[in-house]
PDB file of C-alpha atoms and ligand atoms in Angstrom:
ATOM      1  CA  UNK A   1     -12.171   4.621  20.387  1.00  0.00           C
ATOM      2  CA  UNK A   2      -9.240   5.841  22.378  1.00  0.00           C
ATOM      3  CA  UNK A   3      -6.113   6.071  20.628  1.00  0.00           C
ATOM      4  CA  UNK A   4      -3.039   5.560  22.532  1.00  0.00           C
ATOM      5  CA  UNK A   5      -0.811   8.205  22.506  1.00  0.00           C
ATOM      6  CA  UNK A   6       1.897   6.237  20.230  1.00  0.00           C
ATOM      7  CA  UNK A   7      -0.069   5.522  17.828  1.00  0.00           C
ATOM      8  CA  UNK A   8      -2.389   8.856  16.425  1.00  0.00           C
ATOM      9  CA  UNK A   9      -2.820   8.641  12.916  1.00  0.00           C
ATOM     10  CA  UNK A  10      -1.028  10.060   9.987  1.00  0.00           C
ATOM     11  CA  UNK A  11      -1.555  13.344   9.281  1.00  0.00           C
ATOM     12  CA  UNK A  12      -1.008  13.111   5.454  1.00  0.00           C
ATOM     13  CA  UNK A  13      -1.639  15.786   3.058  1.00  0.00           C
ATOM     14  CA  UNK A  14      -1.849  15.448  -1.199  1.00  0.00           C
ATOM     15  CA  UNK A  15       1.098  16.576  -2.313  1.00  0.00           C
ATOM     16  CA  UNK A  16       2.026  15.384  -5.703  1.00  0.00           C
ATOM     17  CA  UNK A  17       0.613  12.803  -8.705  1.00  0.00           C
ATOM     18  CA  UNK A  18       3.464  11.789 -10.263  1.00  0.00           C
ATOM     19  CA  UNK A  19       3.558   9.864 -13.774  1.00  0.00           C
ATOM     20  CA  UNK A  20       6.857   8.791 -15.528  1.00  0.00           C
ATOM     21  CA  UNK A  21       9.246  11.155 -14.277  1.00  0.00           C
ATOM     22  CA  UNK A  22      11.339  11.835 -11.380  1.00  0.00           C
ATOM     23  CA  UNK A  23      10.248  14.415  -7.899  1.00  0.00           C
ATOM     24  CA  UNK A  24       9.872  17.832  -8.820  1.00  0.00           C
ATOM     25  CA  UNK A  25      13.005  20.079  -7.868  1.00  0.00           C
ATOM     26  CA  UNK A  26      10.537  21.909  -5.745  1.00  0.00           C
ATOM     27  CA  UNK A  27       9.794  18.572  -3.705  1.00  0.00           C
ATOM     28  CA  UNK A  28      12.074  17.612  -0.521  1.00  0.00           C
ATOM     29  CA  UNK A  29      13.393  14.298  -0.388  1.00  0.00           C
ATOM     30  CA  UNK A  30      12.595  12.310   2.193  1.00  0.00           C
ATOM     31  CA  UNK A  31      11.810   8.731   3.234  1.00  0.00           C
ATOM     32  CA  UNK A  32       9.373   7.119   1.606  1.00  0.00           C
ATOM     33  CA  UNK A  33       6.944   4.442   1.777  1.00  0.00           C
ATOM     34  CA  UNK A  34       4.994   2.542  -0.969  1.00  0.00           C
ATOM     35  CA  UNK A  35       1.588   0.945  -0.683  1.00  0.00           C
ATOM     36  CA  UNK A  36       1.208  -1.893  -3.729  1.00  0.00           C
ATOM     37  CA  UNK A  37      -1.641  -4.423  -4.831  1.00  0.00           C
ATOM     38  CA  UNK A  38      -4.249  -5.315  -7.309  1.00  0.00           C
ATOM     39  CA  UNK A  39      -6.698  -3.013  -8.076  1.00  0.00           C
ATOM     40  CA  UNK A  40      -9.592  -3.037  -5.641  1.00  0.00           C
ATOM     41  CA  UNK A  41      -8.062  -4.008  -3.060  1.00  0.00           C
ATOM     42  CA  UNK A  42      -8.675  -1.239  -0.748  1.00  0.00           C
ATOM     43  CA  UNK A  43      -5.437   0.531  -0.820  1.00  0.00           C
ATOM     44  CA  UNK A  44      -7.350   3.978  -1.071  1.00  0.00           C
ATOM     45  CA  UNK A  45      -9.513   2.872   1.733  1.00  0.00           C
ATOM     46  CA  UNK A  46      -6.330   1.838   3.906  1.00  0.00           C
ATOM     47  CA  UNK A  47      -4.682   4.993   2.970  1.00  0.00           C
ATOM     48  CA  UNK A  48      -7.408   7.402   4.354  1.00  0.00           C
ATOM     49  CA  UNK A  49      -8.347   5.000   7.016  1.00  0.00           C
ATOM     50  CA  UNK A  50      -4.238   5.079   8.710  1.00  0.00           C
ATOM     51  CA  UNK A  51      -4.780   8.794   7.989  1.00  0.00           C
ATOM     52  CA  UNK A  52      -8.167   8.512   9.692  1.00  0.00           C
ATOM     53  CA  UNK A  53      -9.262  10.785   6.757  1.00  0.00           C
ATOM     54  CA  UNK A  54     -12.158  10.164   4.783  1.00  0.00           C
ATOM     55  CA  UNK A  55     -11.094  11.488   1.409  1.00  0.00           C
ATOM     56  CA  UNK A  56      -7.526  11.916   1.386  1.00  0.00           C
ATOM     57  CA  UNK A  57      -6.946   9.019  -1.384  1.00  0.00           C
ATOM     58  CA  UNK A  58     -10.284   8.596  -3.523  1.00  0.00           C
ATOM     59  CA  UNK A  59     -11.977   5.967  -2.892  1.00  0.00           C
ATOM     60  CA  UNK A  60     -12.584   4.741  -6.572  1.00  0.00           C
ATOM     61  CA  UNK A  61     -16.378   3.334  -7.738  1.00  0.00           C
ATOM     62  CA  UNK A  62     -14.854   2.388 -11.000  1.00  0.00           C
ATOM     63  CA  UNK A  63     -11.839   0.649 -10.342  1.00  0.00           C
ATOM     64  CA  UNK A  64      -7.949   0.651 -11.870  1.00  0.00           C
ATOM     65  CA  UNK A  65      -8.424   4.365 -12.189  1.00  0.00           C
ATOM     66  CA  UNK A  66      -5.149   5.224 -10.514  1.00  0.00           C
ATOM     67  CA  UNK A  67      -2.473   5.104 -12.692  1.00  0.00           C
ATOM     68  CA  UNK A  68       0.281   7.554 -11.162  1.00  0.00           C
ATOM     69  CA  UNK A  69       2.336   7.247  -8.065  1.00  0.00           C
ATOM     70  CA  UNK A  70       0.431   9.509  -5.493  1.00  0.00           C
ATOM     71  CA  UNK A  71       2.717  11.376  -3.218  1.00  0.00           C
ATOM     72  CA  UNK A  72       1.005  11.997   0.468  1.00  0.00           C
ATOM     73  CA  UNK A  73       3.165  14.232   2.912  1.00  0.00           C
ATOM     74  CA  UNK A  74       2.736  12.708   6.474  1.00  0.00           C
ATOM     75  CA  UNK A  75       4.154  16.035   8.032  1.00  0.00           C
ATOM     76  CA  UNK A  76       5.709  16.077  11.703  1.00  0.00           C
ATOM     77  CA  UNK A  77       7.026  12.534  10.890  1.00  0.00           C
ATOM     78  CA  UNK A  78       8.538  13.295   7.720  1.00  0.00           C
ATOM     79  CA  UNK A  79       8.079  11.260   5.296  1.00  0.00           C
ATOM     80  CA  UNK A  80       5.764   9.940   2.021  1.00  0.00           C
ATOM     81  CA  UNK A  81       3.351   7.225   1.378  1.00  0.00           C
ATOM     82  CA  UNK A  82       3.536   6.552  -1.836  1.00  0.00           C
ATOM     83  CA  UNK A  83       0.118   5.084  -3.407  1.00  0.00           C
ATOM     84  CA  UNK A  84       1.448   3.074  -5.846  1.00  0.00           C
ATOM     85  CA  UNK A  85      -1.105   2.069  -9.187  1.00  0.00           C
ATOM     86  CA  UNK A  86      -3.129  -0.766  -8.817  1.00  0.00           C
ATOM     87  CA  UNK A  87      -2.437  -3.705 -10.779  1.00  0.00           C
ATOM     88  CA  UNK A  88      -4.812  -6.474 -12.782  1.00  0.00           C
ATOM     89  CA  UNK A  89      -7.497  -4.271 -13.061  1.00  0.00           C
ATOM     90  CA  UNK A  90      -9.609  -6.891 -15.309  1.00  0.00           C
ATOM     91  CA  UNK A  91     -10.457  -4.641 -18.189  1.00  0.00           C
ATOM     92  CA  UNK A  92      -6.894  -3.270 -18.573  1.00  0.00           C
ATOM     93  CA  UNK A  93      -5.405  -4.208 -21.816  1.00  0.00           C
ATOM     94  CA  UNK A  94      -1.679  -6.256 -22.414  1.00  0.00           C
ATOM     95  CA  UNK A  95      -0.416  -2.588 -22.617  1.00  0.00           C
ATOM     96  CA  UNK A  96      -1.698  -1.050 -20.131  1.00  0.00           C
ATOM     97  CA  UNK A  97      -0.613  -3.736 -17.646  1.00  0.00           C
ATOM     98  CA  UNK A  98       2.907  -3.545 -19.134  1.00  0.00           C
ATOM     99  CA  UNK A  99       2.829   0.068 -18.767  1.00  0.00           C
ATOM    100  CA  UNK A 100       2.067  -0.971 -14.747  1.00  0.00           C
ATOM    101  CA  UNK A 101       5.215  -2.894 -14.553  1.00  0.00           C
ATOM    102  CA  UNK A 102       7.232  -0.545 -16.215  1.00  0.00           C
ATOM    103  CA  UNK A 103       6.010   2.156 -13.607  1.00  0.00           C
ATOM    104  CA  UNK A 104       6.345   0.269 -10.440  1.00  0.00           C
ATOM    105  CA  UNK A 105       9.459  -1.571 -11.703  1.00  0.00           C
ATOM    106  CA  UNK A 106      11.583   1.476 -12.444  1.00  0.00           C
ATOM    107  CA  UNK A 107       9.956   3.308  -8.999  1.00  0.00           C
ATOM    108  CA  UNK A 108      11.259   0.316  -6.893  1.00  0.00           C
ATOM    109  CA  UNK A 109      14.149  -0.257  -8.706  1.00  0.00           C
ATOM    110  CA  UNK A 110      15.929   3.023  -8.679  1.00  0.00           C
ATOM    111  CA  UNK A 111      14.087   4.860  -5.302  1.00  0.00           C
ATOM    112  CA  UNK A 112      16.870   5.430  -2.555  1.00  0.00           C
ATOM    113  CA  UNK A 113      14.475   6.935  -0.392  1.00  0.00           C
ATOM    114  CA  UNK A 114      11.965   3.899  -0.518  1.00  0.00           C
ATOM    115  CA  UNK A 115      12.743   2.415   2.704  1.00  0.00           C
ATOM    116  CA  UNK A 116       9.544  -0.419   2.422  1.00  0.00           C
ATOM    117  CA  UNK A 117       6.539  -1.382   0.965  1.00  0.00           C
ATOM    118  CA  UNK A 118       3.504  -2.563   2.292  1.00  0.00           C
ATOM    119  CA  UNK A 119       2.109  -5.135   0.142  1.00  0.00           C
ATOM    120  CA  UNK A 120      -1.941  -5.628  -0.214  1.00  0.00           C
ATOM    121  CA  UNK A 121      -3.958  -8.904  -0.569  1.00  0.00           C
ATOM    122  CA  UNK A 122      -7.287  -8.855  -0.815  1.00  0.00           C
ATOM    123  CA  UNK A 123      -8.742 -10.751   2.380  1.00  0.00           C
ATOM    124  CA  UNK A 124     -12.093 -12.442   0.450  1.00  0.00           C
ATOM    125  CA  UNK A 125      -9.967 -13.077  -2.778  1.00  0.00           C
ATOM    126  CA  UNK A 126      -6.821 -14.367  -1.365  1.00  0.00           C
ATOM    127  CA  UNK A 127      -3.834 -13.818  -3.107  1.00  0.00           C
ATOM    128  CA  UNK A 128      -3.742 -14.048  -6.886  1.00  0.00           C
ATOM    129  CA  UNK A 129      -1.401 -15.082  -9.296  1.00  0.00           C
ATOM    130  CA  UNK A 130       0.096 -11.184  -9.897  1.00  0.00           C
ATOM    131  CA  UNK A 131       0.350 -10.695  -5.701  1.00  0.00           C
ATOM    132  CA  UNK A 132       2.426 -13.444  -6.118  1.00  0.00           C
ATOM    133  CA  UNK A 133       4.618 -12.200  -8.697  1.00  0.00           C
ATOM    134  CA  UNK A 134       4.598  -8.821  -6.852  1.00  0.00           C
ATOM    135  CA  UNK A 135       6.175 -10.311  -3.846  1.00  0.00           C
ATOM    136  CA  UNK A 136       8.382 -12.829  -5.316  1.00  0.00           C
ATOM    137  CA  UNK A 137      10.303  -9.600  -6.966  1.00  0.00           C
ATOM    138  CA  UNK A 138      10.367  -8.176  -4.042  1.00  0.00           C
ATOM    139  CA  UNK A 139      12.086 -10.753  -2.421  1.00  0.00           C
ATOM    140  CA  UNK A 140      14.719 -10.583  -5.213  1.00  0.00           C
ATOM    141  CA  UNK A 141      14.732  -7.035  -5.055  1.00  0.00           C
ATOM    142  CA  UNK A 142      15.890  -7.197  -1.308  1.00  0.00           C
ATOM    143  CA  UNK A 143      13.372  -4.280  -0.858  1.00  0.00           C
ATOM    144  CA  UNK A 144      11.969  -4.805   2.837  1.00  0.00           C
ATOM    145  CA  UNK A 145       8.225  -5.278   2.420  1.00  0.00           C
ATOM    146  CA  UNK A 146       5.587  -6.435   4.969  1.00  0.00           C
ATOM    147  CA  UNK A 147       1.567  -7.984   3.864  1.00  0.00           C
ATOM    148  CA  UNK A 148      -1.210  -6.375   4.658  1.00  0.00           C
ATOM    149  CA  UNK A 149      -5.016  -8.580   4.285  1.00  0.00           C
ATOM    150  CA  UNK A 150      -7.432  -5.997   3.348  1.00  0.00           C
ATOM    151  CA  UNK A 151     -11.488  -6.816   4.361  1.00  0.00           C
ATOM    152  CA  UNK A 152     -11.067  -8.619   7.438  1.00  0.00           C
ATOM    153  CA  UNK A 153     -14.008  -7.770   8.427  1.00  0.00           C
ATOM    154  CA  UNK A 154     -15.886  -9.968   5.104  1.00  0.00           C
ATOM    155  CA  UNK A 155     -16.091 -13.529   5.221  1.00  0.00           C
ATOM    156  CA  UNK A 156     -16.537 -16.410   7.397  1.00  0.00           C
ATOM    157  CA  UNK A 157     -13.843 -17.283  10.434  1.00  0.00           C
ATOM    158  CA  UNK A 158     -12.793 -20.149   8.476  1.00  0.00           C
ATOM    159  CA  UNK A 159     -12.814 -18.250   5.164  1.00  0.00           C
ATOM    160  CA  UNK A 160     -10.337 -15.400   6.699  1.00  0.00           C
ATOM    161  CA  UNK A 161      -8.033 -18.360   8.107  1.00  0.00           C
ATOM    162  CA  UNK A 162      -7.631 -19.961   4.572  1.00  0.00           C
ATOM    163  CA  UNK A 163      -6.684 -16.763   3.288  1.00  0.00           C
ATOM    164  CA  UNK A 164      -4.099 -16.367   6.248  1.00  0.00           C
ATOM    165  CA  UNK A 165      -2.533 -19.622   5.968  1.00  0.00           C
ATOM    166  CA  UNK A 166      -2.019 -18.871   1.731  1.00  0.00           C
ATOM    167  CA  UNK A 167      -0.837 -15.080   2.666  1.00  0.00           C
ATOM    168  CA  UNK A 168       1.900 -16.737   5.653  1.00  0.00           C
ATOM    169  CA  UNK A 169       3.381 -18.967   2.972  1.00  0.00           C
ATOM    170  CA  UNK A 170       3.562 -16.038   0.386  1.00  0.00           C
ATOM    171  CA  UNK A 171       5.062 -13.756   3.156  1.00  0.00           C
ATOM    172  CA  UNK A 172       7.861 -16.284   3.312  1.00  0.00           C
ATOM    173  CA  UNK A 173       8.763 -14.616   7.364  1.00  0.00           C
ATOM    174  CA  UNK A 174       8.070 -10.952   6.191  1.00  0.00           C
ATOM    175  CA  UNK A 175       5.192  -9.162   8.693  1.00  0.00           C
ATOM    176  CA  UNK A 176       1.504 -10.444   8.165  1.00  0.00           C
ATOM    177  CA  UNK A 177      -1.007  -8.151   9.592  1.00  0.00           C
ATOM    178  CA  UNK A 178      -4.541  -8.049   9.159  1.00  0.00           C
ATOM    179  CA  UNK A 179      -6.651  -5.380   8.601  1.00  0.00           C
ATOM    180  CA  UNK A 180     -10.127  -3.625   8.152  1.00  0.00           C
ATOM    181  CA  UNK A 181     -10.521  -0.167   6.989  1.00  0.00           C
ATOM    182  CA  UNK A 182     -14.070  -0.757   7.401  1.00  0.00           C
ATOM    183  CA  UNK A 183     -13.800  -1.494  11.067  1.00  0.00           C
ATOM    184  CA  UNK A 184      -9.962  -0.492  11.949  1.00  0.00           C
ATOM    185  CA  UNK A 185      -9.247  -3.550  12.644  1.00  0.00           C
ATOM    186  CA  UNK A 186      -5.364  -4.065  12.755  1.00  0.00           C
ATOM    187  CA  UNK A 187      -5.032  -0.171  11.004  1.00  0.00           C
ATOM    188  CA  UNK A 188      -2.959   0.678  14.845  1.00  0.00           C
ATOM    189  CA  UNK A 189      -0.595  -2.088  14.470  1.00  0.00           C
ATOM    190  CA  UNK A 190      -0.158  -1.620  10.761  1.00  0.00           C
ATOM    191  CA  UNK A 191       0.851   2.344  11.469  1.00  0.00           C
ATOM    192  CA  UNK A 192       3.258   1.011  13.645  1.00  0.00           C
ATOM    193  CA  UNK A 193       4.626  -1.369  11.131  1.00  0.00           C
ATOM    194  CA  UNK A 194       5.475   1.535   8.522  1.00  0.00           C
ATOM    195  CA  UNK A 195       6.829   3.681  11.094  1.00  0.00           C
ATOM    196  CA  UNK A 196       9.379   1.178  11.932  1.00  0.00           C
ATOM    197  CA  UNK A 197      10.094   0.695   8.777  1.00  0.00           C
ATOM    198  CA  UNK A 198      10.584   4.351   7.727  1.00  0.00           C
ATOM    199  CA  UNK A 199      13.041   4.447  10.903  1.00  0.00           C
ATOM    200  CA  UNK A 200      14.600   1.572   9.631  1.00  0.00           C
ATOM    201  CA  UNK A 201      13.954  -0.444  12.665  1.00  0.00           C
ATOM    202  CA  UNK A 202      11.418  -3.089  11.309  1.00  0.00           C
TER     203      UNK A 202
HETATM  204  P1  GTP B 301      -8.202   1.230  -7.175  1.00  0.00           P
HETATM  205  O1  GTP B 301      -7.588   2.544  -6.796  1.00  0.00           O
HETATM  206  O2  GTP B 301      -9.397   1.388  -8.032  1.00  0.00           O
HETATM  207  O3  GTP B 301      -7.230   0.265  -7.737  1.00  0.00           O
HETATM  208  O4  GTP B 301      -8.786   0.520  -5.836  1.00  0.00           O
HETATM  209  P2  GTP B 301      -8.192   0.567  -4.360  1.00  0.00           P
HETATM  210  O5  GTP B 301      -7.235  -0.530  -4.175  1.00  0.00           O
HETATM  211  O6  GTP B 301      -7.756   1.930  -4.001  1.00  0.00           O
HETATM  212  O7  GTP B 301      -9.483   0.148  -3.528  1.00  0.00           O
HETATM  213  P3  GTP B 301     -10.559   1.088  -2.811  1.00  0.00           P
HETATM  214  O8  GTP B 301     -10.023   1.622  -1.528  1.00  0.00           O
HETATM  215  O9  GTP B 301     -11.089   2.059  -3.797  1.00  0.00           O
HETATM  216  O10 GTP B 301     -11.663  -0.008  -2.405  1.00  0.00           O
HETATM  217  C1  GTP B 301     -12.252  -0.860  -3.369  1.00  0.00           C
HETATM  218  C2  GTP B 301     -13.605  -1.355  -2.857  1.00  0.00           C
HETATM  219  O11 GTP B 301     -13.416  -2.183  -1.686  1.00  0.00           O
HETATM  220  C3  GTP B 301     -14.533  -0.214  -2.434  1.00  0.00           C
HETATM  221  O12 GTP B 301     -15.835  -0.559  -2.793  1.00  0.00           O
HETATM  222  C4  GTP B 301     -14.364  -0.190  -0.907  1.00  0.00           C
HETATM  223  O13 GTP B 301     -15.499   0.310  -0.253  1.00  0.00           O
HETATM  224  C5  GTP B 301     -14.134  -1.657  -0.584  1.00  0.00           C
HETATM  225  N1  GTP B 301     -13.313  -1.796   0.652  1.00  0.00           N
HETATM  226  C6  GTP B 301     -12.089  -1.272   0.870  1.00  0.00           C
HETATM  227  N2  GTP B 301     -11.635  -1.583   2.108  1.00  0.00           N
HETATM  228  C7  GTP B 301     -12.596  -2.316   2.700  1.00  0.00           C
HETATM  229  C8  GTP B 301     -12.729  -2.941   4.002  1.00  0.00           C
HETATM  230  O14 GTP B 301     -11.858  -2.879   4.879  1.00  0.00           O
HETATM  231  N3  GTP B 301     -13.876  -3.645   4.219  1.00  0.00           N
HETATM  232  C9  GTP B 301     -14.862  -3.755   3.279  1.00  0.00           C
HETATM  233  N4  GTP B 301     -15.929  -4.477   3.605  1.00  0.00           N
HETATM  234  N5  GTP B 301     -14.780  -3.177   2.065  1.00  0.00           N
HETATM  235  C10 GTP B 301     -13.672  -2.470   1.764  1.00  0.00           C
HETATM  236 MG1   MG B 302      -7.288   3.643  -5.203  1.00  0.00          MG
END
């Protein structure tokens, strides 16, 4: 593949797993950018994959593991992705998804340096009933956010189009773009996305 000059990838390092509490003194403050959705839904696999990194963000077997907000540097452009904990992992109990809520609420809620979010649906599952909820708040919230469809490259043409067609309606105008980690499908356009929005341009 050749990559256009515009658009190399990330080059993100680990910086920081951060649970209940606000940056470290010894951390700079700078834009940042948060990566939501349900648990499996490929958000590690996106991360490493607009990093073009293979292990940057774990790639969990056993899923809903991730349960702090994981700071990534992306140096030379400044600024964080934020991998935010996965939410509706199935076997997580009434607290545990509370305790989600409370997390992501507060992060979104009071971050002045979150300048968007990219929100993930799961391309086979289509969006489910929390995605839903996730969005709608965000709406409210008058955070800017953009959908991402995770998987593209899974399913049939028509299966991928019924998904689309429930994510546009969700979306509600925001962005749309679809992606595969697996095959990089849409992972160019999608860096270009968040870099507009860090700028504050998209
Ligand atoms: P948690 O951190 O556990 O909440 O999951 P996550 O959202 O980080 O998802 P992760 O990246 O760990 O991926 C979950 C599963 O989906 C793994 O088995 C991945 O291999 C698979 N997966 C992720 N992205 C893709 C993709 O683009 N295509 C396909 N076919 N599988 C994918
Ligand atoms: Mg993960």
């Amino acid at each position: 593949m050749i990559l256009k000059p515009e658009t190399p990838p990330f080059q993100a390092k680990f910086i920081a797993s951060i649970v209940g509490q606000e940056l470290p003194e010894t951390m700079a403050r700078l834009p940042e950018l948060a990566i939501g959705g349900r648990s499996n839904v490929g958000k590690s696999s996106l991360l490493n994959a607009l990093c073009q990194r293979k292990e940057l963000a774990r790639v969990s077997k056993t899923p809903g593991r991730t349960r702090a907000l994981n700071y990534f540097l992306v140096e030379k452009e400044d600024f964080y992705l934020v991998d935010l904990p996965g939410y509706g992992y199935a076997k997580a109990s009434k607290e545990e998804q509370s305790q989600w809520r409370l997390v992501v609420d507060q992060y979104l809620a009071s971050g002045e340096d979150v300048r968007g979010i990219v929100v993930l649906v799961d391309g086979v599952v289509g969006p489910s009933q929390l995605d839903i909820e996730f969005v709608e708040w965000l709406q409210d919230s008058g955070r800017k956010f953009l959908i991402a469809i995770t998987k593209v490259d899974k399913g049939t043409q028509s299966e991928r189009q019924k998904v689309r067609n429930l994510v546009n309606q969700l979306s509600n105008g925001a962005p749309v773009i679809a992606t595969s980690s697996a095959s990089g499908f849409g992972i160019e356009k999608l860096r270009e996305a968040i870099r507009k929005l860090v700028m504050g341009v998209g």
